[in-house]
PDB file of C-alpha atoms and ligand atoms in Angstrom:
ATOM      1  CA  MET A  27     147.618  86.941 117.932  1.00  0.00           C
ATOM      2  CA  SER A  28     144.238  88.038 116.594  1.00  0.00           C
ATOM      3  CA  PHE A  29     141.256  86.066 115.356  1.00  0.00           C
ATOM      4  CA  SER A  30     138.423  87.412 113.224  1.00  0.00           C
ATOM      5  CA  ALA A  31     134.796  87.185 114.300  1.00  0.00           C
ATOM      6  CA  GLU A  32     134.053  85.757 110.818  1.00  0.00           C
ATOM      7  CA  TRP A  33     136.494  82.853 111.331  1.00  0.00           C
ATOM      8  CA  LEU A  34     135.082  82.133 114.796  1.00  0.00           C
ATOM      9  CA  ALA A  35     131.511  82.153 113.396  1.00  0.00           C
ATOM     10  CA  LEU A  36     132.524  79.785 110.588  1.00  0.00           C
ATOM     11  CA  ARG A  37     134.036  77.265 112.983  1.00  0.00           C
ATOM     12  CA  GLU A  38     131.364  77.469 115.713  1.00  0.00           C
ATOM     13  CA  PRO A  39     129.007  74.737 114.376  1.00  0.00           C
ATOM     14  CA  ALA A  40     131.936  72.315 113.896  1.00  0.00           C
ATOM     15  CA  ASP A  41     133.254  73.184 117.366  1.00  0.00           C
ATOM     16  CA  HIS A  42     129.881  72.520 118.986  1.00  0.00           C
ATOM     17  CA  GLU A  43     129.485  69.252 117.089  1.00  0.00           C
ATOM     18  CA  ALA A  44     132.997  68.049 118.032  1.00  0.00           C
ATOM     19  CA  ARG A  45     132.806  68.605 121.799  1.00  0.00           C
ATOM     20  CA  SER A  46     132.910  65.472 123.940  1.00  0.00           C
ATOM     21  CA  ILE A  47     129.442  64.650 125.249  1.00  0.00           C
ATOM     22  CA  ILE A  48     131.004  62.337 127.852  1.00  0.00           C
ATOM     23  CA  LEU A  49     132.955  65.196 129.452  1.00  0.00           C
ATOM     24  CA  ARG A  50     130.076  67.631 129.204  1.00  0.00           C
ATOM     25  CA  ASN A  51     127.904  65.098 131.056  1.00  0.00           C
ATOM     26  CA  HIS A  52     130.623  64.758 133.747  1.00  0.00           C
ATOM     27  CA  LEU A  53     130.654  68.528 134.199  1.00  0.00           C
ATOM     28  CA  GLN A  54     126.870  68.705 134.220  1.00  0.00           C
ATOM     29  CA  ALA A  55     126.714  66.017 136.917  1.00  0.00           C
ATOM     30  CA  HIS A  56     129.378  67.830 138.962  1.00  0.00           C
ATOM     31  CA  LEU A  57     127.286  71.031 139.016  1.00  0.00           C
ATOM     32  CA  ALA A  58     123.881  69.333 139.045  1.00  0.00           C
ATOM     33  CA  ASN A  59     122.805  70.178 142.591  1.00  0.00           C
ATOM     34  CA  ARG A  60     123.195  73.909 142.210  1.00  0.00           C
ATOM     35  CA  ASP A  61     120.646  76.536 141.225  1.00  0.00           C
ATOM     36  CA  ASP A  62     123.278  79.034 140.181  1.00  0.00           C
ATOM     37  CA  VAL A  63     126.814  78.923 138.899  1.00  0.00           C
ATOM     38  CA  ASP A  64     129.543  81.494 138.447  1.00  0.00           C
ATOM     39  CA  ILE A  65     131.806  80.997 135.403  1.00  0.00           C
ATOM     40  CA  ILE A  66     134.906  82.622 133.870  1.00  0.00           C
ATOM     41  CA  ASP A  67     135.550  81.937 130.168  1.00  0.00           C
ATOM     42  CA  LEU A  68     139.179  82.576 129.137  1.00  0.00           C
ATOM     43  CA  GLY A  69     139.772  83.822 125.570  1.00  0.00           C
ATOM     44  CA  CYS A  70     136.012  83.970 124.965  1.00  0.00           C
ATOM     45  CA  GLY A  71     136.084  85.339 121.399  1.00  0.00           C
ATOM     46  CA  THR A  72     132.438  85.974 120.464  1.00  0.00           C
ATOM     47  CA  GLY A  73     131.023  83.743 123.230  1.00  0.00           C
ATOM     48  CA  SER A  74     130.842  80.356 121.481  1.00  0.00           C
ATOM     49  CA  ASN A  75     131.715  78.484 124.688  1.00  0.00           C
ATOM     50  CA  LEU A  76     128.797  80.098 126.536  1.00  0.00           C
ATOM     51  CA  ARG A  77     126.402  79.210 123.719  1.00  0.00           C
ATOM     52  CA  ALA A  78     127.565  75.578 123.799  1.00  0.00           C
ATOM     53  CA  LEU A  79     127.610  75.107 127.581  1.00  0.00           C
ATOM     54  CA  ALA A  80     124.746  77.210 128.917  1.00  0.00           C
ATOM     55  CA  PRO A  81     122.003  74.707 127.967  1.00  0.00           C
ATOM     56  CA  HIS A  82     123.726  72.087 130.165  1.00  0.00           C
ATOM     57  CA  LEU A  83     124.360  74.197 133.266  1.00  0.00           C
ATOM     58  CA  PRO A  84     122.090  75.267 136.176  1.00  0.00           C
ATOM     59  CA  PRO A  85     119.161  77.649 135.641  1.00  0.00           C
ATOM     60  CA  ARG A  86     120.932  80.798 136.874  1.00  0.00           C
ATOM     61  CA  GLN A  87     124.364  81.470 135.401  1.00  0.00           C
ATOM     62  CA  SER A  88     126.808  84.380 135.762  1.00  0.00           C
ATOM     63  CA  TRP A  89     129.431  84.457 133.030  1.00  0.00           C
ATOM     64  CA  ARG A  90     132.530  86.652 132.929  1.00  0.00           C
ATOM     65  CA  LEU A  91     133.693  86.624 129.301  1.00  0.00           C
ATOM     66  CA  VAL A  92     137.394  87.481 129.135  1.00  0.00           C
ATOM     67  CA  ASP A  93     139.366  88.464 126.052  1.00  0.00           C
ATOM     68  CA  TYR A  94     141.982  91.091 125.203  1.00  0.00           C
ATOM     69  CA  ASP A  95     140.403  91.881 121.843  1.00  0.00           C
ATOM     70  CA  GLN A  96     137.750  94.614 122.209  1.00  0.00           C
ATOM     71  CA  THR A  97     136.420  93.951 118.685  1.00  0.00           C
ATOM     72  CA  LEU A  98     135.640  90.354 119.669  1.00  0.00           C
ATOM     73  CA  LEU A  99     134.084  91.407 122.981  1.00  0.00           C
ATOM     74  CA  ASP A 100     131.809  93.811 121.065  1.00  0.00           C
ATOM     75  CA  ALA A 101     130.927  91.018 118.618  1.00  0.00           C
ATOM     76  CA  ALA A 102     130.224  88.723 121.602  1.00  0.00           C
ATOM     77  CA  ARG A 103     127.714  91.224 122.966  1.00  0.00           C
ATOM     78  CA  ARG A 104     125.900  91.447 119.605  1.00  0.00           C
ATOM     79  CA  THR A 105     125.985  87.703 118.953  1.00  0.00           C
ATOM     80  CA  LEU A 106     124.684  86.825 122.419  1.00  0.00           C
ATOM     81  CA  ARG A 107     121.854  89.341 122.102  1.00  0.00           C
ATOM     82  CA  ASP A 108     120.797  87.653 118.846  1.00  0.00           C
ATOM     83  CA  TRP A 109     121.141  84.158 120.337  1.00  0.00           C
ATOM     84  CA  ALA A 110     119.061  84.815 123.455  1.00  0.00           C
ATOM     85  CA  ASP A 111     115.268  84.665 123.619  1.00  0.00           C
ATOM     86  CA  SER A 112     115.454  88.125 125.218  1.00  0.00           C
ATOM     87  CA  ALA A 113     118.230  90.417 126.406  1.00  0.00           C
ATOM     88  CA  SER A 114     118.522  93.542 128.534  1.00  0.00           C
ATOM     89  CA  ASP A 115     121.468  95.776 129.447  1.00  0.00           C
ATOM     90  CA  ALA A 116     122.782  95.528 133.001  1.00  0.00           C
ATOM     91  CA  ASP A 117     125.729  97.576 134.297  1.00  0.00           C
ATOM     92  CA  SER A 118     128.464  96.928 131.741  1.00  0.00           C
ATOM     93  CA  GLY A 119     126.987  93.587 130.650  1.00  0.00           C
ATOM     94  CA  LEU A 120     123.788  91.812 129.669  1.00  0.00           C
ATOM     95  CA  VAL A 121     121.060  89.761 131.257  1.00  0.00           C
ATOM     96  CA  LEU A 122     119.849  87.079 128.859  1.00  0.00           C
ATOM     97  CA  GLN A 123     116.881  84.764 128.993  1.00  0.00           C
ATOM     98  CA  LYS A 124     117.370  81.583 127.003  1.00  0.00           C
ATOM     99  CA  ASP A 125     115.291  78.406 127.257  1.00  0.00           C
ATOM    100  CA  ARG A 126     114.123  79.339 130.758  1.00  0.00           C
ATOM    101  CA  LYS A 127     117.668  80.022 131.987  1.00  0.00           C
ATOM    102  CA  THR A 128     118.770  83.414 133.272  1.00  0.00           C
ATOM    103  CA  ILE A 129     122.290  84.204 132.120  1.00  0.00           C
ATOM    104  CA  THR A 130     124.115  87.278 133.356  1.00  0.00           C
ATOM    105  CA  VAL A 131     127.112  88.229 131.231  1.00  0.00           C
ATOM    106  CA  VAL A 132     129.977  90.606 132.029  1.00  0.00           C
ATOM    107  CA  PHE A 133     132.537  91.453 129.335  1.00  0.00           C
ATOM    108  CA  ASP A 134     136.053  91.851 130.684  1.00  0.00           C
ATOM    109  CA  ARG A 135     138.930  93.121 128.586  1.00  0.00           C
ATOM    110  CA  VAL A 136     142.006  91.467 130.096  1.00  0.00           C
ATOM    111  CA  ASP A 137     145.394  90.429 128.728  1.00  0.00           C
ATOM    112  CA  LEU A 138     145.630  86.938 130.180  1.00  0.00           C
ATOM    113  CA  ALA A 139     149.380  86.869 129.694  1.00  0.00           C
ATOM    114  CA  ALA A 140     149.576  89.561 132.374  1.00  0.00           C
ATOM    115  CA  ASP A 141     146.489  89.609 134.598  1.00  0.00           C
ATOM    116  CA  LEU A 142     145.690  86.005 135.363  1.00  0.00           C
ATOM    117  CA  GLU A 143     145.949  85.624 139.141  1.00  0.00           C
ATOM    118  CA  LYS A 144     143.652  88.566 139.922  1.00  0.00           C
ATOM    119  CA  LEU A 145     140.994  87.048 137.688  1.00  0.00           C
ATOM    120  CA  LEU A 146     141.098  83.597 139.289  1.00  0.00           C
ATOM    121  CA  ALA A 147     141.097  85.166 142.768  1.00  0.00           C
ATOM    122  CA  ARG A 148     137.408  85.887 142.055  1.00  0.00           C
ATOM    123  CA  LYS A 149     136.951  82.165 142.860  1.00  0.00           C
ATOM    124  CA  PRO A 150     134.333  81.257 140.246  1.00  0.00           C
ATOM    125  CA  ASP A 151     132.606  77.871 140.429  1.00  0.00           C
ATOM    126  CA  LEU A 152     134.040  77.043 137.019  1.00  0.00           C
ATOM    127  CA  VAL A 153     136.968  78.232 134.890  1.00  0.00           C
ATOM    128  CA  THR A 154     136.502  77.309 131.264  1.00  0.00           C
ATOM    129  CA  ALA A 155     138.017  77.948 127.820  1.00  0.00           C
ATOM    130  CA  ALA A 156     137.532  76.794 124.238  1.00  0.00           C
ATOM    131  CA  ALA A 157     140.176  76.606 121.500  1.00  0.00           C
ATOM    132  CA  PHE A 158     142.579  78.538 123.687  1.00  0.00           C
ATOM    133  CA  PHE A 159     145.132  76.401 125.529  1.00  0.00           C
ATOM    134  CA  ASP A 160     147.255  75.467 122.471  1.00  0.00           C
ATOM    135  CA  LEU A 161     148.140  79.180 122.237  1.00  0.00           C
ATOM    136  CA  VAL A 162     149.804  79.386 125.643  1.00  0.00           C
ATOM    137  CA  SER A 163     153.261  78.293 126.793  1.00  0.00           C
ATOM    138  CA  PRO A 164     154.157  75.459 129.175  1.00  0.00           C
ATOM    139  CA  GLU A 165     155.322  78.149 131.649  1.00  0.00           C
ATOM    140  CA  TRP A 166     151.945  79.920 131.460  1.00  0.00           C
ATOM    141  CA  ILE A 167     150.145  76.589 131.947  1.00  0.00           C
ATOM    142  CA  ALA A 168     152.204  75.989 135.118  1.00  0.00           C
ATOM    143  CA  ARG A 169     151.317  79.473 136.345  1.00  0.00           C
ATOM    144  CA  PHE A 170     147.649  78.957 135.463  1.00  0.00           C
ATOM    145  CA  CYS A 171     147.498  75.602 137.275  1.00  0.00           C
ATOM    146  CA  ASP A 172     149.157  77.108 140.370  1.00  0.00           C
ATOM    147  CA  ALA A 173     146.531  79.885 140.468  1.00  0.00           C
ATOM    148  CA  LEU A 174     143.666  77.472 139.753  1.00  0.00           C
ATOM    149  CA  ALA A 175     144.797  75.028 142.432  1.00  0.00           C
ATOM    150  CA  ALA A 176     145.370  77.781 145.000  1.00  0.00           C
ATOM    151  CA  HIS A 177     141.555  78.241 145.053  1.00  0.00           C
ATOM    152  CA  ARG A 178     140.693  74.578 144.227  1.00  0.00           C
ATOM    153  CA  LEU A 179     138.669  75.719 141.194  1.00  0.00           C
ATOM    154  CA  THR A 180     136.910  73.394 138.770  1.00  0.00           C
ATOM    155  CA  PHE A 181     138.308  73.565 135.240  1.00  0.00           C
ATOM    156  CA  PHE A 182     136.877  72.572 131.871  1.00  0.00           C
ATOM    157  CA  THR A 183     138.645  73.307 128.592  1.00  0.00           C
ATOM    158  CA  VAL A 184     137.615  72.075 125.156  1.00  0.00           C
ATOM    159  CA  LEU A 185     138.976  71.890 121.622  1.00  0.00           C
ATOM    160  CA  THR A 186     142.688  72.076 122.380  1.00  0.00           C
ATOM    161  CA  TYR A 187     144.504  71.100 119.154  1.00  0.00           C
ATOM    162  CA  ASP A 188     146.299  67.737 119.510  1.00  0.00           C
ATOM    163  CA  GLY A 189     148.479  67.724 116.376  1.00  0.00           C
ATOM    164  CA  LEU A 190     146.369  65.510 114.086  1.00  0.00           C
ATOM    165  CA  ASP A 191     145.619  66.857 110.582  1.00  0.00           C
ATOM    166  CA  ARG A 192     144.381  64.240 108.142  1.00  0.00           C
ATOM    167  CA  TRP A 193     143.184  65.337 104.717  1.00  0.00           C
ATOM    168  CA  LEU A 194     141.735  63.075 102.032  1.00  0.00           C
ATOM    169  CA  PRO A 195     142.819  62.498  99.392  1.00  0.00           C
ATOM    170  CA  PRO A 196     146.443  62.612 100.563  1.00  0.00           C
ATOM    171  CA  HIS A 197     148.907  65.048  98.977  1.00  0.00           C
ATOM    172  CA  PRO A 198     152.660  64.364  98.568  1.00  0.00           C
ATOM    173  CA  ALA A 199     153.452  67.472 100.667  1.00  0.00           C
ATOM    174  CA  ASP A 200     151.195  66.513 103.613  1.00  0.00           C
ATOM    175  CA  GLU A 201     154.018  65.397 105.911  1.00  0.00           C
ATOM    176  CA  ALA A 202     156.199  68.454 105.268  1.00  0.00           C
ATOM    177  CA  MET A 203     153.190  70.750 105.630  1.00  0.00           C
ATOM    178  CA  VAL A 204     152.163  69.270 108.986  1.00  0.00           C
ATOM    179  CA  ARG A 205     155.768  69.418 110.276  1.00  0.00           C
ATOM    180  CA  ALA A 206     155.975  73.107 109.354  1.00  0.00           C
ATOM    181  CA  PHE A 207     152.531  73.801 110.799  1.00  0.00           C
ATOM    182  CA  HIS A 208     153.613  72.291 114.120  1.00  0.00           C
ATOM    183  CA  ALA A 209     156.722  74.480 114.085  1.00  0.00           C
ATOM    184  CA  HIS A 210     154.418  77.470 113.591  1.00  0.00           C
ATOM    185  CA  GLN A 211     152.193  76.227 116.414  1.00  0.00           C
ATOM    186  CA  ALA A 212     155.177  76.389 118.762  1.00  0.00           C
ATOM    187  CA  THR A 213     155.873  80.073 118.072  1.00  0.00           C
ATOM    188  CA  ASP A 214     155.058  82.790 120.604  1.00  0.00           C
ATOM    189  CA  LYS A 215     151.342  83.721 120.566  1.00  0.00           C
ATOM    190  CA  GLY A 216     151.786  86.266 123.341  1.00  0.00           C
ATOM    191  CA  PHE A 217     152.429  83.857 126.231  1.00  0.00           C
ATOM    192  CA  GLY A 218     155.968  82.664 125.355  1.00  0.00           C
ATOM    193  CA  MET A 219     156.744  79.724 123.055  1.00  0.00           C
ATOM    194  CA  ALA A 220     153.386  77.981 122.647  1.00  0.00           C
ATOM    195  CA  ALA A 221     152.665  74.471 123.925  1.00  0.00           C
ATOM    196  CA  GLY A 222     150.645  73.776 120.730  1.00  0.00           C
ATOM    197  CA  PRO A 223     149.652  70.100 120.454  1.00  0.00           C
ATOM    198  CA  GLN A 224     151.363  69.279 123.795  1.00  0.00           C
ATOM    199  CA  ALA A 225     149.103  71.617 125.764  1.00  0.00           C
ATOM    200  CA  SER A 226     146.520  69.065 126.949  1.00  0.00           C
ATOM    201  CA  HIS A 227     149.166  66.663 128.259  1.00  0.00           C
ATOM    202  CA  ILE A 228     151.044  69.461 129.984  1.00  0.00           C
ATOM    203  CA  LEU A 229     147.780  70.562 131.619  1.00  0.00           C
ATOM    204  CA  GLN A 230     147.019  66.995 132.640  1.00  0.00           C
ATOM    205  CA  GLN A 231     150.421  66.550 134.311  1.00  0.00           C
ATOM    206  CA  ALA A 232     150.361  69.901 136.085  1.00  0.00           C
ATOM    207  CA  LEU A 233     146.819  69.400 137.403  1.00  0.00           C
ATOM    208  CA  THR A 234     147.583  65.870 138.557  1.00  0.00           C
ATOM    209  CA  ARG A 235     150.543  67.252 140.531  1.00  0.00           C
ATOM    210  CA  HIS A 236     148.064  69.612 142.195  1.00  0.00           C
ATOM    211  CA  ARG A 237     145.860  66.626 143.177  1.00  0.00           C
ATOM    212  CA  TYR A 238     143.185  67.181 140.552  1.00  0.00           C
ATOM    213  CA  ARG A 239     141.235  64.336 139.005  1.00  0.00           C
ATOM    214  CA  VAL A 240     141.727  64.861 135.270  1.00  0.00           C
ATOM    215  CA  VAL A 241     139.635  63.318 132.504  1.00  0.00           C
ATOM    216  CA  MET A 242     140.447  63.831 128.821  1.00  0.00           C
ATOM    217  CA  GLU A 243     138.398  62.884 125.772  1.00  0.00           C
ATOM    218  CA  PRO A 244     139.042  63.438 122.054  1.00  0.00           C
ATOM    219  CA  SER A 245     136.909  66.064 120.296  1.00  0.00           C
ATOM    220  CA  PRO A 246     138.024  65.962 116.644  1.00  0.00           C
ATOM    221  CA  TRP A 247     136.591  67.989 113.816  1.00  0.00           C
ATOM    222  CA  LYS A 248     135.447  65.531 111.124  1.00  0.00           C
ATOM    223  CA  LEU A 249     134.719  67.765 108.175  1.00  0.00           C
ATOM    224  CA  GLY A 250     133.171  66.740 104.863  1.00  0.00           C
ATOM    225  CA  GLN A 251     131.606  68.198 101.754  1.00  0.00           C
ATOM    226  CA  THR A 252     128.885  70.049 103.670  1.00  0.00           C
ATOM    227  CA  GLN A 253     131.576  72.055 105.483  1.00  0.00           C
ATOM    228  CA  ARG A 254     133.362  73.205 102.309  1.00  0.00           C
ATOM    229  CA  ALA A 255     133.643  76.848 103.417  1.00  0.00           C
ATOM    230  CA  LEU A 256     135.276  75.835 106.708  1.00  0.00           C
ATOM    231  CA  MET A 257     137.633  73.378 104.964  1.00  0.00           C
ATOM    232  CA  ASN A 258     138.678  76.104 102.502  1.00  0.00           C
ATOM    233  CA  ALA A 259     139.291  78.655 105.253  1.00  0.00           C
ATOM    234  CA  LEU A 260     141.155  76.037 107.275  1.00  0.00           C
ATOM    235  CA  SER A 261     143.456  75.032 104.414  1.00  0.00           C
ATOM    236  CA  ASP A 262     144.116  78.709 103.575  1.00  0.00           C
ATOM    237  CA  GLY A 263     145.014  79.436 107.205  1.00  0.00           C
ATOM    238  CA  PHE A 264     147.131  76.292 107.438  1.00  0.00           C
ATOM    239  CA  ALA A 265     149.021  77.191 104.225  1.00  0.00           C
ATOM    240  CA  GLY A 266     149.490  80.774 105.461  1.00  0.00           C
ATOM    241  CA  ALA A 267     151.008  79.562 108.727  1.00  0.00           C
ATOM    242  CA  VAL A 268     153.309  77.140 106.883  1.00  0.00           C
ATOM    243  CA  ALA A 269     154.402  79.908 104.478  1.00  0.00           C
ATOM    244  CA  GLU A 270     155.444  82.061 107.473  1.00  0.00           C
ATOM    245  CA  THR A 271     157.835  79.337 108.630  1.00  0.00           C
ATOM    246  CA  ARG A 272     159.590  79.202 105.198  1.00  0.00           C
ATOM    247  CA  MET A 273     160.128  75.478 105.870  1.00  0.00           C
ATOM    248  CA  VAL A 274     158.319  74.429 102.673  1.00  0.00           C
ATOM    249  CA  PRO A 275     159.012  76.028  99.252  1.00  0.00           C
ATOM    250  CA  ALA A 276     156.332  78.586  98.330  1.00  0.00           C
ATOM    251  CA  ASP A 277     155.264  76.785  95.116  1.00  0.00           C
ATOM    252  CA  ILE A 278     154.675  73.544  97.037  1.00  0.00           C
ATOM    253  CA  VAL A 279     152.655  75.351  99.708  1.00  0.00           C
ATOM    254  CA  GLU A 280     150.528  76.882  96.963  1.00  0.00           C
ATOM    255  CA  SER A 281     150.029  73.568  95.132  1.00  0.00           C
ATOM    256  CA  TRP A 282     148.965  71.959  98.446  1.00  0.00           C
ATOM    257  CA  ARG A 283     146.557  74.817  99.143  1.00  0.00           C
ATOM    258  CA  VAL A 284     144.983  74.626  95.676  1.00  0.00           C
ATOM    259  CA  ALA A 285     144.701  70.813  95.861  1.00  0.00           C
ATOM    260  CA  ARG A 286     142.780  71.151  99.109  1.00  0.00           C
ATOM    261  CA  ARG A 287     139.950  72.887  97.243  1.00  0.00           C
ATOM    262  CA  ASP A 288     139.052  69.344  96.079  1.00  0.00           C
ATOM    263  CA  ALA A 289     139.522  67.685  99.471  1.00  0.00           C
ATOM    264  CA  VAL A 290     136.850  65.124 100.290  1.00  0.00           C
ATOM    265  CA  SER A 291     137.324  65.246 104.034  1.00  0.00           C
ATOM    266  CA  CYS A 292     139.513  66.583 106.780  1.00  0.00           C
ATOM    267  CA  GLU A 293     140.035  65.512 110.388  1.00  0.00           C
ATOM    268  CA  VAL A 294     141.617  67.843 112.930  1.00  0.00           C
ATOM    269  CA  GLY A 295     142.342  66.397 116.351  1.00  0.00           C
ATOM    270  CA  HIS A 296     141.481  68.097 119.648  1.00  0.00           C
ATOM    271  CA  TYR A 297     141.127  67.140 123.286  1.00  0.00           C
ATOM    272  CA  ASP A 298     138.595  68.245 125.853  1.00  0.00           C
ATOM    273  CA  LEU A 299     139.766  68.142 129.463  1.00  0.00           C
ATOM    274  CA  LEU A 300     137.937  68.289 132.792  1.00  0.00           C
ATOM    275  CA  GLY A 301     139.908  68.947 135.984  1.00  0.00           C
ATOM    276  CA  LEU A 302     138.145  68.394 139.310  1.00  0.00           C
ATOM    277  CA  PRO A 303     139.967  69.336 142.519  1.00  0.00           C
ATOM    278  CA  SER A 304     140.171  66.523 145.047  1.00  0.00           C
ATOM    279  CA  ALA A 305     138.752  67.362 148.474  1.00  0.00           C
ATOM    280  CA  ASP A 306     141.505  68.624 150.811  1.00  0.00           C
TER     281      ASP A 306
HETATM  282  C1  SAM B 410     140.910  80.476 118.790  1.00  0.00           C
HETATM  283  S1  SAM B 410     140.180  81.822 119.564  1.00  0.00           S
HETATM  284  C2  SAM B 410     138.879  81.007 120.478  1.00  0.00           C
HETATM  285  C3  SAM B 410     137.738  81.918 120.806  1.00  0.00           C
HETATM  286  C4  SAM B 410     136.546  81.265 121.518  1.00  0.00           C
HETATM  287  N1  SAM B 410     136.932  80.685 122.787  1.00  0.00           N
HETATM  288  C5  SAM B 410     135.874  80.242 120.654  1.00  0.00           C
HETATM  289  O1  SAM B 410     135.891  79.041 121.013  1.00  0.00           O
HETATM  290  O2  SAM B 410     135.321  80.613 119.614  1.00  0.00           O
HETATM  291  C6  SAM B 410     141.320  82.296 120.848  1.00  0.00           C
HETATM  292  C7  SAM B 410     140.863  83.481 121.663  1.00  0.00           C
HETATM  293  O3  SAM B 410     141.853  83.799 122.644  1.00  0.00           O
HETATM  294  C8  SAM B 410     141.973  85.212 122.728  1.00  0.00           C
HETATM  295  N2  SAM B 410     143.299  85.547 123.268  1.00  0.00           N
HETATM  296  C9  SAM B 410     144.507  85.290 122.706  1.00  0.00           C
HETATM  297  N3  SAM B 410     145.495  85.796 123.461  1.00  0.00           N
HETATM  298  C10 SAM B 410     144.902  86.393 124.534  1.00  0.00           C
HETATM  299  C11 SAM B 410     145.395  87.119 125.660  1.00  0.00           C
HETATM  300  N4  SAM B 410     146.707  87.329 125.845  1.00  0.00           N
HETATM  301  N5  SAM B 410     144.516  87.585 126.572  1.00  0.00           N
HETATM  302  C12 SAM B 410     143.172  87.377 126.386  1.00  0.00           C
HETATM  303  N6  SAM B 410     142.646  86.720 125.331  1.00  0.00           N
HETATM  304  C13 SAM B 410     143.503  86.232 124.414  1.00  0.00           C
HETATM  305  C14 SAM B 410     141.771  85.675 121.287  1.00  0.00           C
HETATM  306  O4  SAM B 410     141.460  87.053 121.194  1.00  0.00           O
HETATM  307  C15 SAM B 410     140.659  84.739 120.831  1.00  0.00           C
HETATM  308  O5  SAM B 410     139.392  85.277 121.123  1.00  0.00           O
END
């Protein structure tokens, strides 16, 4: 499944705004006594997760940005260069200076459906992801948690879709549209049948079985008139996904999509989740 850099750029401000401050503070406290930290970001896209987290992490950071889409990895390199106060090339990556932090970035083209264990065997201080875990299957989550727990790695994932879509004003087709969207969410995104809105709870259960302390907090998008472009792109994407399922007649999908041009607000539910390994 591919995502455009334009879509990721459009959603980035809403993503950063929605993240749970409570969980970010937990993570920050967990890593507070360190001068440096080594991080792997799964499904990094253009590096939004780094831009959101770096200000809250120790002064020296090494990030491995992992994605299977070379176009997005190239966009990540450009976007991070623009974001940093200064940037220089280093080996295959970048060294960034931003707000008195030194951030080393390596770009790693990996298909996470295949090459997961080798990546986690690097034993980073933190494994993180944003807007990624609803794409993967329950079986992949079990495999991921086994590999994570084998090295007792700290885990922080944000913005996992939780199934809530609430548009105002309501439309008569809302219920049918959401049902079809959830059916689309459960289709194979490259990792087997996707966990979709169940992903956070499946992660929570698997990590708890591995003796992790798991904390979850909601991180909904609450979009209004000032985010019209994002709401339009969201409703177009939502209608497109529903159309693929053929569960709702095409004329109803289209009338729903057009009606959403006048939407006043939209809430999309997500969870953030922090998993801390208990001491052995
Ligand atoms: C919704 S985007 C989120 C991107 C980014 N984390 C963000 O918050 O903007 C999901 C990302 O997962 C990546 N992805 C999907 N399947 C993948 C796979 N099998 N291996 C590696 N990356 C994958 C996509 O290319 C995309 O960048």
